[in-house]
Amino acid sequence: MTDTPQETLANLLTETRRFDPPPALAATANVTAEAYEQASADRLGFWEQAARRLHWGTDWEQTLDWTNPPFAKWFIGGKLNVAYNCLDRHVEAGNGDRVAIYWEGEPAGDERVVTYAELLTEVKKAANALTDLGVVAGDRVAIYLPMIPEAAVAMLACARIGATHNVVFGGFSVDALSGRINDATAKVVITADGGYRRGKPSALKPTVDESVALAPSVEKVLVVRRTGEDVAWTDKDVWWHDAVGGASEDHEAQDFDAEHPLFILYTSGTTAKPKGILHTTGGYLTQASYTHHAVFDLKPESDVYWCTADIGWVTGHSYIVYGPLSNGATQVMYEGTPDTPHRGRFWEIVEKYKVTLLYTAPTAIRTFAKWGDDIPAKFDLSSLRILGSVGEPINPEAWIWYRDNIGSGKTPIVDTWWQTETGAMMISPLPGVTSTKPGSAQRPLPGIAADVVDDEGNSVPNGGGGYLVLREPWPSMLRTIWGDDQRFIDTYWSKFDAMYFAGDGAKRDDDGDIWLLGRVDDVMLVSGHNISTTEVESALVSHPKVAESAVVGATDPITGQGIVAFVILRGSVEPDDGLTTELRNHVAAKLGPIAKPRQIMLVPELPKTRSGKIMRRLLRDVAEHRSLGDVTTLQDSAVMDLISQGMDKGK
Ligand code: ATP
Ligand code: MG
């Protein structure tokens, strides 16, 4: 027997802990419960009001054109300049001396403080330099940089002149980089000689050289000197310090159409080959800016914000560059890894800059928990007032660890669900409003029509599970997949009629709050029951010996699929013979016998994308003894060899 649609994507885990907003935060919150009412009474009016937070050179005539779905247009006829909104207007308002970026390099003592006025000057010079290199509005520029201020400067300079940027993680291989340059037919590449990773210079330029040789569209390569190591030089190469350093500081920002293409960004590739997601100007900036203001309750005069994402991930676009800077935030930007030179580096940075708002990912939180509570305990983290999470479902135990060990048991946690495709946050608690639940993203933000539906596209009742969809267009939605309208339609708009299919499973609890259950592609079908990978993983992580786990369904002759769990133990735990049985029984006790893993593999690491997401499809390939699918976005390919060897031994 198979489940009824309401039971699709099993709904097994119960979590009853609740945390009310601190009263002081609630009393001064930027956004109150009224916003939900306003938006439900007049959704387009609500987004117009959010758009008014920006500076428009020309007003829009129409808020939304949805006459040719799924191709949306927002703020039709409106014109604005994104860089002007992120920089000039703050300087013109007298805030030029405010720090925009406290940059912390990986080598200790390597730091820079950049004010809004200085950032504006750099962006104007870079805009002139790009223009001198022949870049005009509509051209594509690939950016392949480490986490240095020039990464933000490069993005904003492109935005300022209407060039569409295409940022690629500064760690991807020639295949991944050249593929993205070619797909976007980029005219210019902005890169660096290298960056620092784990205490050592790590070269970027050789990868660019090889990629450019495969990419006929590239005319010029602009190279930032970061590490000072020797680099090969071609006649396409231009030093940043020559071109930008020598450029004029005068540059007047010109307005672009609200639907002008702002950037292309490829998805993480967790489930499939990455897709080139296209975002445009007015709607994107409206929602990136509003959500940052609302969900982080940003007070630009007093907060110090830090988002630990890489600029090459959508979180870096919306919540390092466009959201915070459009709001005039002061933020920390860190170049390196969390364990260089020691495992307390993040907490040292929080203490040093008195960070108030921290935004990081579950993968990092689980790693910190694995390293031990004593490490953050050595630092003064009392400045923190809101903690954010993004990237994957956060296991309730990791959520509690984050709140207790980083947030002194007091700070609200905002678990923000969104995607490269959505451009900005879609489902999240509001820190001054929501009574939070560990592991749940909870409620669609004001103005967002998220729903959980069954196979037929009907909303599931409270207590039910199904597919996460978006029923109405939103300002920062992707406009298409670059160069492939048909893939855009097929991927997101074909499963259900007139709804955006996010590809994630979700359940709605008895209060109507939403819990994300992982990718629909990852859901396991065991003896006719749909079981979510996230729930089995959360059950494993709730065992005191487990730091992290990834669960997949592997073909099984008897049950259809069998649950195979890959588990990383906490730092101090020594495995003994009975451990895997103990863990299997723990899952059965938490979730019921149906969810008991067929096999548990103890592993040292899990395969992750560069943005830290677990790539379950590769583990499924291993568990089913297939050759691996697309691995271009994998962080460390040696991990797969280790896991495959362990799997063969365990056969
Ligand atoms: P691809 O689409 O190429 O497989 P990807 O989906 O990993 O890659 P992203 O756009 O970086 O690429 O990630 C978005 C996905 O991340 C969401 O669809 C969801 O699965 C997951 N996600 C992000 N934030 C959360 C969250 N707060 N809770 C649960 N899942 C989240
Ligand atoms: Mg995706």
XYZ file of C-alpha atoms and ligand atoms in Angstrom:
683
model
C 0.000 0.000 0.000
C 1.288 3.495 -0.697
C 0.659 6.598 1.348
C -2.243 8.882 0.730
C -1.053 12.210 -0.716
C -1.405 13.849 2.695
C 1.115 11.403 4.069
C 3.575 11.919 1.230
C 6.986 12.793 2.670
C 6.563 11.274 6.068
C 5.867 13.422 9.011
C 7.590 11.640 11.819
C 9.541 13.939 14.031
C 7.936 15.815 16.882
C 9.513 18.924 18.286
C 7.701 20.897 20.932
C 10.223 23.447 22.221
C 9.245 27.109 21.715
C 11.186 30.344 22.192
C 9.465 33.717 22.367
C 11.175 36.852 21.030
C 13.059 38.818 23.691
C 10.665 41.612 24.784
C 13.214 44.382 24.176
C 13.756 43.212 20.619
C 10.027 42.889 19.984
C 9.439 46.430 21.286
C 11.838 48.036 18.800
C 11.622 45.619 15.870
C 11.785 47.078 12.359
C 8.884 44.914 11.284
C 5.913 43.882 13.405
C 3.023 41.474 12.957
C 1.131 44.208 11.132
C 3.240 43.561 8.024
C 1.547 40.175 7.549
C -1.865 41.830 7.634
C -0.871 44.622 5.274
C 0.575 42.169 2.786
C -2.385 39.832 2.886
C -4.798 42.732 2.401
C -2.843 44.163 -0.546
C 0.142 42.115 -1.694
C 1.195 44.348 -4.574
C 0.696 47.464 -2.444
C 2.941 45.893 0.170
C 5.737 45.316 -2.381
C 5.320 48.835 -3.735
C 5.910 50.134 -0.247
C 9.013 47.922 0.037
C 10.241 49.268 -3.314
C 9.862 52.811 -1.948
C 12.719 52.033 0.453
C 14.976 52.380 -2.625
C 15.836 55.375 -4.749
C 14.233 55.292 -8.198
C 15.317 57.706 -10.943
C 12.030 57.074 -12.734
C 8.915 55.710 -11.070
C 7.305 52.524 -12.311
C 3.962 52.588 -14.106
C 2.796 49.113 -13.207
C 3.824 46.942 -10.253
C 3.543 43.483 -11.796
C 2.974 42.171 -15.279
C 1.991 38.500 -15.049
C 0.183 38.288 -18.387
C 2.748 35.880 -19.847
C 3.455 33.425 -17.029
C 5.913 32.143 -15.961
C 7.759 35.200 -17.312
C 7.206 37.938 -14.739
C 8.004 41.627 -14.928
C 8.070 43.806 -11.835
C 7.985 47.593 -11.513
C 7.485 48.096 -15.228
C 8.831 51.376 -16.561
C 10.779 52.054 -13.357
C 14.469 52.917 -13.589
C 17.164 52.798 -10.929
C 20.851 52.177 -10.394
C 21.724 49.381 -7.983
C 25.169 50.762 -7.069
C 23.689 54.209 -6.452
C 21.246 52.594 -4.041
C 24.008 50.682 -2.262
C 26.538 53.522 -2.041
C 25.939 57.046 -3.384
C 22.722 57.647 -1.522
C 24.288 56.773 1.846
C 27.214 59.092 1.166
C 24.843 61.841 -0.009
C 22.870 61.402 3.209
C 26.006 62.179 5.222
C 27.011 58.612 6.107
C 30.157 58.423 4.013
C 32.327 57.896 7.098
C 30.338 54.886 8.258
C 32.250 51.623 7.920
C 30.837 49.504 5.133
C 33.266 46.594 5.425
C 35.542 45.417 8.193
C 37.593 43.056 6.123
C 39.510 40.336 7.889
C 42.049 38.462 5.778
C 42.902 34.901 6.626
C 46.513 35.633 7.662
C 46.285 37.101 11.165
C 46.690 40.862 11.255
C 45.734 41.257 7.612
C 42.778 43.624 7.814
C 41.170 46.568 6.050
C 38.477 49.004 7.084
C 36.483 50.407 4.162
C 33.993 53.244 4.660
C 31.003 53.895 2.423
C 32.794 56.897 0.878
C 35.885 54.784 0.129
C 33.846 51.939 -1.276
C 32.003 54.384 -3.532
C 35.272 55.811 -4.844
C 36.614 52.322 -5.576
C 33.424 51.333 -7.370
C 33.470 54.492 -9.486
C 37.072 53.813 -10.495
C 36.323 50.175 -11.264
C 33.283 51.227 -13.315
C 35.502 53.545 -15.359
C 38.131 50.824 -15.749
C 35.574 48.310 -17.014
C 34.225 50.875 -19.446
C 37.784 51.496 -20.675
C 38.155 47.756 -21.245
C 35.170 47.929 -23.580
C 32.431 46.659 -21.273
C 29.019 48.155 -22.028
C 25.577 47.658 -20.494
C 24.267 44.179 -21.217
C 27.733 42.560 -21.520
C 28.524 39.703 -19.167
C 31.472 39.812 -16.793
C 32.654 36.697 -14.960
C 34.016 37.243 -11.442
C 36.322 34.619 -9.920
C 37.786 36.110 -6.763
C 38.573 35.216 -3.171
C 36.678 36.897 -0.336
C 38.356 40.274 -0.601
C 36.696 43.706 -0.804
C 37.441 43.802 -4.548
C 34.829 41.062 -4.982
C 32.113 43.448 -3.774
C 33.692 46.324 -5.715
C 33.678 44.258 -8.911
C 30.032 43.281 -8.522
C 28.926 46.830 -7.762
C 31.005 48.253 -10.625
C 29.250 45.876 -13.022
C 25.874 46.853 -11.596
C 26.796 50.519 -11.899
C 27.404 50.270 -15.654
C 24.657 47.735 -16.349
C 26.991 44.805 -17.052
C 25.580 41.461 -15.936
C 27.903 39.697 -13.535
C 28.406 36.003 -13.265
C 30.243 35.188 -10.050
C 31.913 31.790 -9.863
C 33.218 30.296 -6.592
C 36.922 30.942 -6.316
C 37.673 27.280 -5.803
C 35.994 25.736 -8.788
C 37.973 23.816 -11.375
C 38.659 24.661 -15.006
C 35.637 22.601 -16.068
C 33.250 24.490 -13.829
C 34.720 27.918 -14.522
C 35.076 27.580 -18.286
C 31.596 26.054 -18.492
C 30.096 29.064 -16.720
C 32.120 31.612 -18.709
C 31.023 29.981 -21.943
C 27.397 29.571 -20.940
C 27.233 33.290 -20.131
C 29.569 34.267 -23.019
C 31.460 36.615 -20.700
C 33.556 39.354 -22.286
C 35.757 40.081 -19.276
C 36.911 37.935 -16.339
C 37.845 39.565 -13.034
C 40.152 37.440 -10.912
C 43.169 37.554 -8.597
C 46.582 35.940 -8.525
C 45.184 33.917 -5.627
C 43.708 33.987 -2.156
C 44.541 32.465 1.196
C 43.083 29.143 2.281
C 44.097 27.216 5.379
C 47.134 29.337 5.999
C 48.580 29.099 2.511
C 48.308 31.102 -0.694
C 46.044 29.305 -3.111
C 46.467 30.287 -6.746
C 43.489 31.272 -8.917
C 45.130 32.641 -12.025
C 46.295 29.287 -13.502
C 42.677 28.048 -13.478
C 41.600 31.260 -15.189
C 44.348 30.946 -17.806
C 43.244 27.434 -18.697
C 39.582 28.416 -18.689
C 40.098 31.488 -20.850
C 41.922 29.331 -23.391
C 38.652 27.385 -23.674
C 36.421 30.471 -23.754
C 36.585 32.448 -27.006
C 34.230 35.189 -25.772
C 36.775 36.526 -23.250
C 38.604 39.651 -24.416
C 40.231 40.869 -21.203
C 41.184 39.490 -17.793
C 41.456 41.934 -14.912
C 43.762 40.591 -12.192
C 43.815 41.731 -8.558
C 47.153 41.271 -6.787
C 46.373 39.564 -3.515
C 49.058 36.997 -2.666
C 51.910 38.513 -4.702
C 52.910 35.107 -6.048
C 54.290 34.883 -9.568
C 51.706 34.479 -12.285
C 51.896 33.707 -15.986
C 50.831 36.668 -18.102
C 49.004 36.831 -21.430
C 48.157 39.740 -23.708
C 44.569 39.658 -22.414
C 45.677 40.274 -18.822
C 45.504 43.667 -17.121
C 46.438 44.347 -13.502
C 43.586 45.703 -11.388
C 45.944 48.156 -9.667
C 46.917 49.598 -13.056
C 43.475 49.727 -14.646
C 41.401 50.591 -11.573
C 44.202 52.368 -9.737
C 44.714 54.712 -12.660
C 41.041 55.319 -13.431
C 39.115 58.528 -12.762
C 37.196 58.889 -9.494
C 34.328 60.602 -11.277
C 31.508 58.450 -12.438
C 27.861 59.297 -12.587
C 25.560 56.335 -12.169
C 23.061 55.933 -14.970
C 19.670 54.396 -14.292
C 18.677 51.082 -15.796
C 15.328 49.534 -16.446
C 13.829 47.587 -13.525
C 14.017 44.450 -15.682
C 17.624 44.972 -16.788
C 19.644 41.748 -16.138
C 21.692 42.259 -12.956
C 23.352 38.871 -12.625
C 23.506 35.256 -13.649
C 24.386 32.777 -10.936
C 24.640 29.023 -11.192
C 22.871 26.892 -8.557
C 24.888 24.702 -6.211
C 24.432 21.526 -8.211
C 23.248 19.573 -5.204
C 20.613 17.709 -7.183
C 21.643 18.117 -10.799
C 23.795 19.981 -13.278
C 23.866 23.666 -12.215
C 21.386 26.036 -13.813
C 22.253 29.633 -14.798
C 19.703 31.602 -12.821
C 18.938 35.084 -14.154
C 18.026 37.925 -11.818
C 17.047 41.434 -12.810
C 17.295 44.810 -11.136
C 14.315 46.469 -9.442
C 12.381 43.551 -8.003
C 15.545 41.781 -6.910
C 16.919 44.752 -5.000
C 13.518 45.506 -3.470
C 13.213 42.072 -1.896
C 16.898 41.563 -1.006
C 16.852 44.905 0.781
C 13.491 44.524 2.513
C 14.149 40.992 3.782
C 17.547 41.942 5.173
C 15.936 44.857 7.024
C 13.056 42.721 8.299
C 14.637 39.366 9.128
C 17.826 40.753 10.680
C 16.056 43.765 12.177
C 19.045 45.729 10.949
C 19.765 49.007 12.752
C 22.428 50.500 10.467
C 23.738 52.934 13.092
C 24.496 50.330 15.734
C 24.558 46.814 14.289
C 27.605 44.951 13.054
C 26.446 42.268 10.686
C 28.387 39.248 9.489
C 27.353 36.774 6.843
C 29.917 33.968 6.582
C 28.873 32.841 3.099
C 31.146 33.022 0.099
C 30.394 35.734 -2.411
C 30.086 33.020 -5.049
C 26.927 31.714 -3.458
C 23.568 33.481 -3.758
C 23.690 34.236 -0.032
C 26.831 36.266 -0.701
C 25.039 38.192 -3.449
C 21.867 39.024 -1.544
C 23.156 39.141 2.025
C 26.741 40.381 1.743
C 26.472 42.737 -1.199
C 23.014 43.908 -2.204
C 20.829 43.563 0.900
C 23.211 44.919 3.567
C 24.790 47.638 1.438
C 21.435 48.904 0.176
C 20.490 49.231 3.859
C 23.682 51.052 4.826
C 24.881 48.232 7.075
C 28.311 47.889 8.662
C 29.534 44.368 8.060
C 32.408 41.990 8.525
C 33.828 40.146 5.538
C 36.201 37.237 6.197
C 38.517 35.706 3.632
C 39.337 32.334 5.080
C 38.190 29.110 6.663
C 36.758 28.730 10.192
C 39.695 26.642 11.434
C 42.594 28.865 10.384
C 44.771 29.413 12.319
C 42.613 27.785 15.020
C 39.083 26.471 15.503
C 37.966 29.541 17.401
C 38.602 31.952 14.523
C 34.917 32.793 13.937
C 34.353 33.548 17.615
C 37.510 35.596 17.798
C 36.141 37.696 14.910
C 32.743 38.075 16.594
C 34.476 39.253 19.768
C 36.866 41.579 17.928
C 34.207 43.441 15.917
C 31.379 43.017 18.425
C 29.221 41.369 15.790
C 25.506 41.693 16.589
C 23.913 39.791 13.679
C 25.411 36.539 12.433
C 24.280 34.593 9.368
C 25.768 31.155 8.717
C 24.884 27.654 7.530
C 23.865 24.407 9.267
C 26.955 22.683 7.909
C 29.139 25.164 9.811
C 27.036 24.895 12.961
C 27.290 21.092 12.972
C 31.041 21.342 12.476
C 31.365 23.733 15.430
C 29.289 21.378 17.570
C 31.587 18.533 16.549
C 34.674 20.556 17.546
C 33.259 21.084 21.033
C 31.431 23.580 23.238
C 34.630 24.681 24.959
C 35.887 26.535 21.875
C 33.188 29.254 21.584
C 33.056 29.391 25.399
C 36.504 30.988 25.396
C 35.253 34.122 23.613
C 32.958 36.991 24.499
C 29.943 36.520 22.237
C 27.614 38.743 24.259
C 27.273 41.311 21.426
C 25.218 38.860 19.348
C 21.488 39.579 19.239
C 20.152 37.600 16.252
C 21.481 34.420 14.638
C 20.548 33.297 11.142
C 20.756 29.975 9.319
C 20.510 29.172 5.615
C 21.370 26.497 3.104
C 19.871 23.291 4.393
C 17.260 22.247 6.908
C 18.766 22.843 10.340
C 18.426 19.816 12.614
C 16.650 20.739 15.864
C 19.680 19.629 17.913
C 22.008 21.843 15.849
C 19.546 24.751 16.290
C 19.596 24.326 20.068
C 23.375 24.033 20.087
C 23.608 27.291 18.076
C 21.266 29.152 20.407
C 22.880 27.839 23.614
C 26.549 28.004 22.685
C 26.677 30.977 20.340
C 23.563 32.901 21.333
C 24.005 32.578 25.148
C 20.671 30.781 25.220
C 18.913 34.079 24.450
C 19.123 35.167 20.831
C 16.340 34.450 18.366
C 17.317 32.169 15.496
C 15.991 32.955 12.063
C 15.987 29.839 9.880
C 15.616 31.321 6.416
C 14.416 29.182 3.527
C 15.134 30.405 0.028
C 17.016 29.437 -3.132
C 19.256 30.867 -5.825
C 16.059 30.971 -7.844
C 14.052 32.948 -5.301
C 16.804 35.573 -5.045
C 15.916 36.482 -1.468
C 14.460 34.974 1.692
C 10.964 33.535 1.367
C 10.153 31.658 4.564
C 11.568 32.726 7.912
C 10.599 33.756 11.409
C 10.603 37.496 12.104
C 12.842 37.983 15.139
C 10.586 40.429 16.950
C 7.354 38.619 16.169
C 7.686 34.873 15.857
C 7.764 32.367 18.659
C 10.452 30.145 17.160
C 10.565 26.354 16.866
C 13.909 24.529 16.510
C 14.133 23.116 12.989
C 11.298 25.036 11.373
C 11.504 27.976 8.947
C 7.892 28.512 9.999
C 6.054 31.171 8.066
C 6.195 32.751 4.596
C 7.470 36.311 4.886
C 4.927 39.078 4.316
C 4.070 39.298 0.624
C 5.088 35.681 -0.113
C 2.540 33.029 -1.053
C 4.260 29.765 -0.082
C 2.170 26.644 0.309
C 2.512 22.906 0.847
C 0.528 20.850 -1.656
C -0.200 17.208 -2.454
C 0.374 15.403 -5.765
C -2.688 17.063 -7.262
C -1.600 20.547 -6.198
C -4.154 20.896 -3.391
C -3.048 22.559 -0.154
C -2.481 19.987 2.556
C -4.246 20.514 5.868
C -2.312 21.220 9.053
C -0.445 18.075 10.014
C 0.049 17.097 6.361
C 3.137 16.881 4.173
C 3.865 17.382 0.502
C 5.642 19.687 -1.917
C 6.696 23.246 -1.241
C 5.300 25.609 -3.889
C 4.920 29.341 -4.437
C 1.488 30.333 -5.605
C 2.149 33.934 -6.595
C 5.079 35.641 -8.304
C 7.471 37.559 -6.029
C 9.711 40.539 -6.856
C 13.114 38.784 -6.663
C 12.042 35.665 -8.550
C 14.325 34.319 -11.239
C 13.259 35.517 -14.662
C 14.516 32.473 -16.542
C 17.407 30.047 -16.833
C 19.978 31.914 -18.894
C 19.565 30.976 -22.541
C 17.118 28.183 -21.790
C 13.506 29.288 -21.329
C 12.327 25.737 -21.908
C 14.406 24.330 -19.029
C 13.001 27.157 -16.873
C 9.453 26.091 -17.700
C 10.187 22.360 -17.386
C 12.063 22.595 -14.084
C 9.841 24.903 -12.092
C 6.472 25.392 -13.774
C 5.468 22.020 -15.197
C 4.830 19.836 -12.177
C 1.846 21.921 -11.102
C -0.417 24.265 -12.981
C 0.343 27.959 -12.322
C 2.590 27.280 -9.313
C 6.340 27.457 -8.839
C 7.672 24.033 -7.806
C 10.636 24.537 -5.483
C 11.848 20.924 -5.509
C 11.771 20.695 -1.702
C 9.488 18.601 0.459
C 7.773 20.199 3.428
C 5.209 19.557 6.106
C 2.791 21.840 7.851
C 2.440 21.347 11.601
C -0.688 21.735 13.693
C -0.135 25.504 13.966
C 0.268 25.789 10.201
C 4.043 26.367 10.432
C 6.249 25.017 7.648
C 9.052 22.480 8.182
C 11.422 21.805 5.299
C 12.079 18.103 4.722
C 14.865 18.166 2.135
C 14.843 17.683 -1.618
C 11.977 15.859 -3.222
C 14.620 13.971 -5.234
C 16.087 12.687 -1.973
C 12.864 11.365 -0.436
C 13.028 7.652 0.294
C 10.286 5.154 -0.426
C 10.543 2.341 2.114
C 7.938 -0.438 2.087
C 5.461 1.958 0.533
C 6.134 4.819 2.953
C 7.740 8.091 1.972
C 10.408 8.990 4.487
C 12.289 12.263 4.533
C 16.078 12.219 4.661
C 16.039 15.297 6.889
C 14.014 13.611 9.604
C 16.216 10.524 9.766
C 19.298 12.766 9.785
C 17.857 14.886 12.589
C 17.110 11.746 14.588
C 20.721 10.620 14.174
C 22.087 14.053 15.092
C 19.984 13.994 18.257
C 22.175 11.099 19.473
C 24.943 12.536 21.682
C 27.707 10.714 19.796
C 26.715 11.987 16.337
C 27.892 15.278 14.855
C 26.523 15.035 11.357
C 24.839 12.582 9.049
C 23.578 12.128 5.531
C 20.909 9.635 4.662
C 19.952 8.164 1.294
C 17.572 5.553 -0.031
C 19.335 2.746 -1.905
C 17.509 0.215 -4.057
C 16.514 -2.779 -1.963
C 15.063 -6.010 -3.356
C 12.632 -6.391 -0.466
C 11.593 -2.949 0.726
C 11.927 -0.977 -2.532
C 14.462 1.298 -0.968
C 16.603 0.734 2.102
C 17.862 3.549 4.281
C 21.626 3.948 4.220
C 23.063 6.447 6.700
C 26.515 7.996 6.566
C 27.510 9.263 10.001
C 30.287 11.506 11.347
C 30.923 11.079 15.063
C 31.612 13.901 17.474
C 35.286 14.740 17.965
C 35.956 12.809 21.170
C 33.922 9.672 20.423
C 35.699 6.350 19.786
C 33.506 3.915 17.849
C 32.951 0.472 19.383
C 31.369 -2.685 17.972
C 27.899 -1.969 19.230
C 27.728 1.621 18.029
C 25.993 1.166 14.696
C 23.351 -1.057 16.300
C 22.888 1.549 19.008
C 22.375 4.258 16.364
C 19.964 2.166 14.325
C 17.912 1.496 17.443
C 18.013 5.174 18.379
C 16.431 6.124 15.044
C 13.806 3.409 15.437
C 12.982 4.695 18.917
C 12.715 8.309 17.714
C 10.846 7.808 14.458
C 9.429 4.297 14.439
C 10.775 0.988 13.102
C 9.995 1.888 9.491
C 12.735 4.534 9.586
C 15.423 2.252 11.008
C 18.488 2.442 8.712
C 19.395 -0.761 6.899
C 23.045 0.167 7.103
C 25.126 2.766 8.926
C 28.527 3.798 7.623
C 30.893 5.714 9.893
C 32.761 8.198 7.706
C 35.323 10.946 8.354
C 33.701 13.453 5.984
C 30.668 13.902 3.750
C 30.623 15.042 0.141
C 29.595 18.678 0.067
C 29.252 21.427 -2.450
C 31.498 24.448 -2.142
C 28.649 26.130 -0.266
C 28.645 23.288 2.264
C 25.537 21.383 1.215
C 25.523 17.624 1.437
C 25.390 16.019 -2.026
C 23.166 13.048 -1.328
C 22.920 12.107 -4.997
C 26.623 11.147 -4.919
C 26.090 9.057 -1.786
C 23.182 7.366 -3.524
C 25.486 6.592 -6.443
C 27.930 5.020 -3.969
C 25.247 3.110 -2.080
C 23.944 1.685 -5.350
C 27.453 1.003 -6.707
C 27.007 3.315 -9.693
C 29.578 5.628 -11.196
C 29.293 9.162 -9.837
C 27.179 11.822 -11.548
C 28.233 15.474 -12.084
C 30.947 16.266 -9.513
C 32.043 19.698 -10.762
C 30.681 21.507 -7.707
C 32.080 19.053 -5.167
C 34.296 20.662 -2.559
C 36.807 17.861 -2.140
C 36.846 14.925 -4.531
C 39.091 12.791 -2.287
C 36.141 12.443 0.101
C 34.278 10.307 -2.411
C 37.209 7.869 -2.729
C 37.352 7.436 1.050
C 33.628 6.799 1.260
C 33.547 4.402 -1.707
C 36.398 2.364 -0.217
C 34.587 2.134 3.117
C 31.418 1.083 1.318
C 33.184 -1.711 -0.571
C 34.710 -2.995 2.675
C 31.309 -2.989 4.325
C 29.614 -5.008 1.562
P 20.694 22.626 -7.399
O 19.413 23.366 -7.570
O 21.658 22.852 -8.531
O 20.511 21.194 -7.028
P 20.864 23.808 -4.757
O 19.381 23.635 -4.728
O 21.663 23.236 -3.640
O 21.466 23.275 -6.138
P 20.819 26.561 -3.888
O 19.964 27.476 -4.641
O 22.129 27.068 -3.373
O 21.199 25.358 -4.835
O 20.074 25.981 -2.634
C 18.695 26.109 -2.414
C 18.220 24.909 -1.644
O 18.847 24.867 -0.350
C 16.753 24.890 -1.327
O 16.003 24.410 -2.411
C 16.706 23.954 -0.120
O 16.761 22.602 -0.528
C 17.976 24.294 0.608
N 17.724 25.277 1.687
C 18.160 26.548 1.733
N 17.813 27.135 2.896
C 17.129 26.225 3.601
C 16.485 26.217 4.891
N 16.523 27.272 5.690
N 15.849 25.095 5.275
C 15.825 24.015 4.468
N 16.408 23.944 3.270
C 17.059 25.039 2.827
Mg 17.991 23.909 -6.188
